[in-house]
Amino acid sequence: MLVPAGRNKWILPRTGKMLVEGRVYLSEKLRKQLGNDTALNQLAQAAELRGAFGHVVGLPDMHSGFGLPIGGVLATDAREGVVSAGAVGMDINCGVRLMSTPFPADKLSQVELARLMEALEQRIPSGIGRSSPLAQYRTGNLEHVMCQGSRAVVAEGYGLPGDISHTEEEGCLTGADPAALPAEAVKRMHQLSTLGGGNHFLEFCLVDRVIDEELATRFGLAPGTLAVMIHSGSRGLGHQVCTDYSRLMLAAAPRYNIQLPSKGLAAVPIASAEGQRYLAAMACAVNYAFANRQLMAHHVREVLSRVVGIAPGDIRQVYDVAHNIAKFERHFGKDVLVHRKGATRALPPGHRDNPPAYRETGHPALIPGTMGTGSYVVSGTAELSETFFSVNHGAGRVMSRSEARKKISVSAMRESLGEVKVNSSSLKRIIDEAPAAYKDIDEVTLVLASIGLTRPVVRLKPLAVIKGEGDE
DNA sequence: ATGTGC
């Protein structure tokens, strides 16, 4: 199915109803690992959607998802093209925030680390179905959060102004309209400041390896220091927006003479009333997710200052990026809607959409690895234009959750975690997140770096991780 | 990913 196109690069040729070809970035090893995964079919199907522009992209962590594969990018013509809820994904603005500290990680005792975890667990509920620990965010009257994102909660005292300038879109995607939210979604916006389950986590880590000294310095990441990574999204709200609009798009597509390649890729014209409403509802969920991570970052500051005495102002936000989002951008001289699903934007040095602090360097792109293994901070280069300035969002699964539960034993998982502290007393409840269920983060991250599309900046090593538990 | 499935 894939035709080699140079080192770590493959073409998915145009066949059948595909309007554009696919470009897929995999090492030989990853291509073998992917095999004939349905992800390649899903990528080919996405290329059939009206207005598909340039090429569809499969990133090194790609694996099958609902509609578009996770680790997939689809750009559609902003005027003539469609928008697909499934091409953004269930967890709208699932994303990652990285905070740096000046604190030397080797000065942190195991007792202090345990205390940090305990204190954070008290403040941040995790797992499925949990409600906000903060009364004012359980009222359902959250129009300001939907419309202003991070800014709304920083204004209420949860954060520092620098957090906003160090967040993608400054923590607020334009075009949000709470009136576009489905009734069922409105019922589910009581979860601000909660972590969630699955691959979401809150991690204390160490800036372990500095690969690019100049960029690491510019990003404020000093070797040996303690850092914190928050991986979470829009919780039940985003899930409901995707579910309801995907169903609506499926019903509406025939009215616009749109032939759908699959249910998961249900789509309507961007210009249609349904398309506009989806984008307005999606922006609400995007902003809710930015605010969610903002609130958790506030708790991280409080706990770090209380337990180990780091001044809150010294805990800086490196950046916050979205992994599941659709945004209007300009590429190859054309206005397009870029759907990124399990993909992170990574703008190159000098790009005007960079935040001012990172205009010259390109903003940091955050790639969380698997629990217990490691994560990367990378930066995009000008050559990354061929992926619409997108990089992989993680390591990518090699097994489904159910497969992982069958094949991985608790003892094997415990061994693979090594010294990493885990909050969960029952590894069985998070076994679908075992490192063995994922690809190798080093291998995956180096695919784009080795062909000059990204510059790896630092590798982070986990010290302790908080995960939401599922069922046994 | 998810008050976890048409």
PDB file of N, CA and C in Angstrom, chain A residues 41 74 100 114 126 144 168 171 175 180 209 225 254 282 288 314 332 337 340 359 383 394 412 415-416 438 456 459 465:
ATOM      1  N   ASN A  41      -5.940   2.656   5.772  1.00  0.00           N
ATOM      2  CA  ASN A  41      -7.225   2.759   5.073  1.00  0.00           C
ATOM      3  C   ASN A  41      -7.966   4.015   5.474  1.00  0.00           C
ATOM      4  N   LEU A  74      -5.508  16.293   8.295  1.00  0.00           N
ATOM      5  CA  LEU A  74      -6.301  16.514   7.093  1.00  0.00           C
ATOM      6  C   LEU A  74      -6.558  18.013   6.953  1.00  0.00           C
ATOM      7  N   SER A 100       8.155  24.454  33.920  1.00  0.00           N
ATOM      8  CA  SER A 100       9.551  24.272  34.339  1.00  0.00           C
ATOM      9  C   SER A 100       9.743  24.841  35.741  1.00  0.00           C
ATOM     10  N   ALA A 114       6.508  11.761  47.163  1.00  0.00           N
ATOM     11  CA  ALA A 114       5.260  11.109  47.564  1.00  0.00           C
ATOM     12  C   ALA A 114       4.275  12.142  48.104  1.00  0.00           C
ATOM     13  N   SER A 126      -9.203  12.366  39.539  1.00  0.00           N
ATOM     14  CA  SER A 126      -8.832  11.700  38.286  1.00  0.00           C
ATOM     15  C   SER A 126      -9.725  10.497  38.063  1.00  0.00           C
ATOM     16  N   HIS A 144     -18.382  32.199  30.259  1.00  0.00           N
ATOM     17  CA  HIS A 144     -17.110  32.939  30.216  1.00  0.00           C
ATOM     18  C   HIS A 144     -15.931  32.006  29.942  1.00  0.00           C
ATOM     19  N   GLU A 168      -0.930  27.817  23.303  1.00  0.00           N
ATOM     20  CA  GLU A 168      -1.361  27.878  21.904  1.00  0.00           C
ATOM     21  C   GLU A 168      -2.645  28.713  21.822  1.00  0.00           C
ATOM     22  N   GLY A 171      -4.610  30.406  24.693  1.00  0.00           N
ATOM     23  CA  GLY A 171      -5.621  29.740  25.523  1.00  0.00           C
ATOM     24  C   GLY A 171      -7.046  30.042  25.142  1.00  0.00           C
ATOM     25  N   GLY A 175     -14.314  32.239  17.964  1.00  0.00           N
ATOM     26  CA  GLY A 175     -15.503  31.661  17.321  1.00  0.00           C
ATOM     27  C   GLY A 175     -16.350  30.806  18.228  1.00  0.00           C
ATOM     28  N   ALA A 180     -24.241  26.970  20.535  1.00  0.00           N
ATOM     29  CA  ALA A 180     -24.080  25.864  19.591  1.00  0.00           C
ATOM     30  C   ALA A 180     -23.862  24.529  20.289  1.00  0.00           C
ATOM     31  N   ARG A 209      17.965  14.956  29.435  1.00  0.00           N
ATOM     32  CA  ARG A 209      18.970  15.040  28.384  1.00  0.00           C
ATOM     33  C   ARG A 209      18.699  16.284  27.549  1.00  0.00           C
ATOM     34  N   THR A 225      16.843  19.857  36.173  1.00  0.00           N
ATOM     35  CA  THR A 225      15.776  20.498  36.950  1.00  0.00           C
ATOM     36  C   THR A 225      14.476  19.694  36.900  1.00  0.00           C
ATOM     37  N   PRO A 254     -25.981  13.911   3.208  1.00  0.00           N
ATOM     38  CA  PRO A 254     -26.675  13.711   1.919  1.00  0.00           C
ATOM     39  C   PRO A 254     -27.295  14.999   1.369  1.00  0.00           C
ATOM     40  N   MET A 282     -17.113  23.275  18.914  1.00  0.00           N
ATOM     41  CA  MET A 282     -15.753  22.747  19.104  1.00  0.00           C
ATOM     42  C   MET A 282     -14.887  23.772  19.830  1.00  0.00           C
ATOM     43  N   TYR A 288     -12.567  25.239  26.941  1.00  0.00           N
ATOM     44  CA  TYR A 288     -12.809  24.537  28.213  1.00  0.00           C
ATOM     45  C   TYR A 288     -11.583  23.686  28.581  1.00  0.00           C
ATOM     46  N   ASP A 314       8.435  31.268  40.083  1.00  0.00           N
ATOM     47  CA  ASP A 314       9.565  30.551  39.475  1.00  0.00           C
ATOM     48  C   ASP A 314       9.109  29.317  38.701  1.00  0.00           C
ATOM     49  N   PHE A 332       0.760  26.745   1.952  1.00  0.00           N
ATOM     50  CA  PHE A 332       1.002  26.708   0.501  1.00  0.00           C
ATOM     51  C   PHE A 332       0.128  27.728  -0.227  1.00  0.00           C
ATOM     52  N   LEU A 337      -8.677  24.575   6.514  1.00  0.00           N
ATOM     53  CA  LEU A 337      -9.017  24.141   7.871  1.00  0.00           C
ATOM     54  C   LEU A 337      -8.165  22.907   8.140  1.00  0.00           C
ATOM     55  N   ARG A 340      -6.204  18.396  13.055  1.00  0.00           N
ATOM     56  CA  ARG A 340      -5.096  17.624  13.645  1.00  0.00           C
ATOM     57  C   ARG A 340      -5.684  16.687  14.690  1.00  0.00           C
ATOM     58  N   ARG A 359       8.964  33.680  18.908  1.00  0.00           N
ATOM     59  CA  ARG A 359       8.933  34.085  17.504  1.00  0.00           C
ATOM     60  C   ARG A 359      10.214  33.663  16.764  1.00  0.00           C
ATOM     61  N   GLU A 383      11.145  22.998   6.945  1.00  0.00           N
ATOM     62  CA  GLU A 383      10.803  21.831   6.114  1.00  0.00           C
ATOM     63  C   GLU A 383       9.528  21.135   6.602  1.00  0.00           C
ATOM     64  N   GLY A 394       2.635  11.674  20.418  1.00  0.00           N
ATOM     65  CA  GLY A 394       3.040  10.736  21.458  1.00  0.00           C
ATOM     66  C   GLY A 394       3.745   9.553  20.825  1.00  0.00           C
ATOM     67  N   ALA A 412       4.918  -7.756  34.678  1.00  0.00           N
ATOM     68  CA  ALA A 412       5.698  -7.209  33.555  1.00  0.00           C
ATOM     69  C   ALA A 412       5.597  -5.695  33.537  1.00  0.00           C
ATOM     70  N   GLU A 415       7.724  -4.166  36.280  1.00  0.00           N
ATOM     71  CA  GLU A 415       9.143  -4.198  35.928  1.00  0.00           C
ATOM     72  C   GLU A 415       9.486  -3.082  34.930  1.00  0.00           C
ATOM     73  N   SER A 416       8.602  -2.877  33.951  1.00  0.00           N
ATOM     74  CA  SER A 416       8.901  -1.870  32.934  1.00  0.00           C
ATOM     75  C   SER A 416       8.839  -0.454  33.504  1.00  0.00           C
ATOM     76  N   TYR A 438       2.560   0.557  23.977  1.00  0.00           N
ATOM     77  CA  TYR A 438       2.916   1.668  23.090  1.00  0.00           C
ATOM     78  C   TYR A 438       4.223   1.400  22.354  1.00  0.00           C
ATOM     79  N   PRO A 456      14.985  17.970  17.951  1.00  0.00           N
ATOM     80  CA  PRO A 456      14.704  17.578  19.336  1.00  0.00           C
ATOM     81  C   PRO A 456      15.457  18.525  20.274  1.00  0.00           C
ATOM     82  N   ARG A 459      14.984  15.728  26.322  1.00  0.00           N
ATOM     83  CA  ARG A 459      14.228  14.517  26.666  1.00  0.00           C
ATOM     84  C   ARG A 459      13.955  14.576  28.159  1.00  0.00           C
ATOM     85  N   VAL A 465       4.237   9.636  38.385  1.00  0.00           N
ATOM     86  CA  VAL A 465       3.110   9.908  37.503  1.00  0.00           C
ATOM     87  C   VAL A 465       1.771   9.613  38.187  1.00  0.00           C
TER      88      VAL A 465
END
